[in-house]
C-alpha positions as CSV (number, residue, x, y, z in Angstrom):
1,M,119.7,-76.6,122.2
2,D,119.4,-80.1,123.6
3,Y,115.8,-81.1,122.9
4,T,114.3,-83.5,120.6
5,A,110.4,-83.1,120.2
6,V,108.4,-86.4,120.3
7,T,107.3,-87.7,117.0
8,P,103.5,-86.8,116.7
9,V,101.0,-89.2,115.9
10,R,99.1,-88.6,112.8
11,K,95.5,-88.8,112.7
12,D,93.0,-88.8,109.8
13,K,90.7,-86.3,111.3
14,T,91.4,-82.6,112.6
15,L,91.2,-82.3,116.2
16,S,90.5,-78.9,118.0
17,R,93.1,-77.4,120.0
18,A,92.5,-75.0,122.9
19,D,93.5,-71.2,122.2
20,V,95.4,-71.2,125.2
21,L,98.0,-73.3,123.5
22,G,99.1,-70.4,121.5
23,I,99.5,-68.1,124.6
24,V,101.7,-70.7,126.2
25,A,103.9,-70.9,123.2
26,S,104.2,-67.2,122.8
27,N,105.1,-66.8,126.5
28,H,107.6,-69.7,126.2
29,Q,109.1,-68.1,123.2
30,A,109.6,-64.9,125.2
31,I,111.0,-66.5,128.3
32,A,113.6,-68.5,126.1
33,D,114.6,-65.4,124.3
34,R,115.1,-63.6,127.7
35,L,116.8,-66.6,129.6
36,G,118.1,-68.7,126.7
37,P,116.7,-71.8,125.4
38,D,118.9,-74.1,126.9
39,M,118.0,-73.4,130.4
40,K,116.3,-76.3,132.3
41,N,112.9,-74.5,132.8
42,C,112.7,-73.7,128.9
43,L,113.5,-77.1,128.1
44,E,110.8,-78.6,130.5
45,L,108.3,-75.9,129.2
46,A,109.1,-77.0,125.7
47,K,108.2,-80.5,126.4
48,L,105.2,-79.9,128.3
49,N,103.9,-77.6,125.4
50,S,104.7,-80.2,122.8
51,D,102.7,-82.8,124.9
52,A,99.9,-80.5,125.2
53,V,99.6,-79.9,121.6
54,D,99.4,-83.7,120.9
55,F,97.2,-84.4,124.1
56,C,94.3,-85.4,121.9
57,N,96.5,-88.0,120.5
58,L,97.9,-89.1,123.7
59,R,94.8,-89.6,125.8
60,P,94.2,-93.3,126.7
61,K,92.1,-95.6,124.7
62,W,91.4,-98.0,127.3
63,F,90.4,-97.3,130.9
64,P,90.5,-99.4,134.1
65,D,86.9,-101.0,135.3
66,F,87.0,-99.1,138.4
67,M,86.7,-95.8,136.6
68,G,83.3,-96.6,135.6
69,K,83.6,-95.8,131.8
70,D,81.7,-97.6,129.1
71,P,82.4,-101.3,129.1
72,D,83.7,-101.5,125.4
73,V,86.7,-99.2,126.6
74,S,87.2,-100.8,130.0
75,Y,89.4,-103.6,131.2
76,P,89.7,-105.5,134.5
77,S,92.6,-103.7,136.4
78,T,95.1,-106.2,138.1
79,R,96.4,-103.4,140.3
80,P,95.3,-103.2,144.2
81,L,92.6,-100.5,143.3
82,G,91.2,-102.6,140.7
83,M,91.2,-105.8,142.9
84,M,89.7,-103.8,145.8
85,Y,86.9,-102.4,143.3
86,R,85.9,-105.8,142.4
87,L,85.9,-106.9,146.1
88,I,82.9,-104.6,146.8
89,E,79.7,-106.3,146.5
90,P,77.1,-104.6,144.2
91,A,74.1,-103.2,145.7
92,P,71.3,-105.7,146.1
93,E,68.7,-105.4,143.2
94,Y,65.4,-103.9,144.1
95,Q,62.6,-106.4,144.4
96,P,59.2,-105.1,144.5
97,L,56.7,-106.6,147.0
98,D,54.0,-106.9,144.6
99,D,53.7,-110.6,144.8
100,L,53.7,-110.4,148.5
101,C,50.3,-111.7,150.1
102,I,49.1,-109.2,152.6
103,D,46.3,-110.0,155.0
104,T,43.2,-108.1,153.7
105,R,42.1,-107.5,157.3
106,L,45.1,-105.1,157.5
107,T,44.2,-103.2,154.3
108,S,40.5,-102.9,154.5
109,R,40.5,-100.7,157.5
110,R,41.3,-97.0,157.3
111,V,44.1,-95.7,159.4
112,P,44.0,-92.0,160.5
113,P,46.9,-89.9,159.0
114,S,48.1,-89.0,162.5
115,Y,48.8,-92.7,163.2
116,L,50.8,-93.2,160.0
117,K,52.8,-90.1,160.9
118,A,53.6,-91.3,164.3
119,A,54.3,-94.9,163.0
120,G,56.8,-93.3,160.5
121,E,58.6,-91.4,163.1
122,M,58.8,-94.6,165.2
123,K,60.2,-96.4,162.4
124,Q,62.7,-93.7,161.6
125,N,63.9,-93.8,165.5
126,Y,64.1,-97.4,165.3
127,D,66.3,-97.5,162.2
128,V,68.7,-95.1,164.0
129,D,68.9,-97.1,167.0
130,L,69.5,-100.3,165.1
131,E,72.3,-98.8,163.1
132,G,73.7,-97.7,166.2
133,I,73.8,-101.2,167.9
134,M,75.0,-102.6,164.7
135,R,78.0,-100.2,164.6
136,Q,79.0,-101.3,168.1
137,Y,79.7,-104.9,166.7
138,V,81.6,-103.8,163.8
139,D,85.3,-104.7,163.7
140,P,87.0,-101.4,164.0
141,Y,90.2,-102.7,162.4
142,F,89.7,-103.2,158.6
143,D,92.8,-103.8,156.2
144,P,91.3,-103.5,152.6
145,L,94.4,-105.1,151.4
146,S,94.1,-108.3,153.5
147,H,92.0,-109.8,150.8
148,L,94.4,-109.4,148.2
149,M,97.3,-111.4,150.0
């Protein structure tokens, strides 16, 4: 058999393994016994099983920023996906209007609930119409990679 196992990384702590690894190993052993251990499929399965056993040791320690992981384990990716991620502008920060000076004549009168409901529906229709107009003037061709060149 021409397979050299990857040298496992040794850790100080014990890592739990899924019970399914034993099932995979047993099935691999049965297939290898029937077809022979030097078959291509058996060699590939042996490598996959070996990697699965060491998965906890092989998982990445650092992640690209576009994956949204904790900043302590993230790095700014220099590949196209990372560059496009940083081109996206963050959502504007919410600014409450508590400091806004409102004319007291507007707030001192009681408005019937039916008027408020009608005004809300009109505002919603206005927003939909405005968005439709804005979409007519958006450039239909957008090349996300053009900013990276």
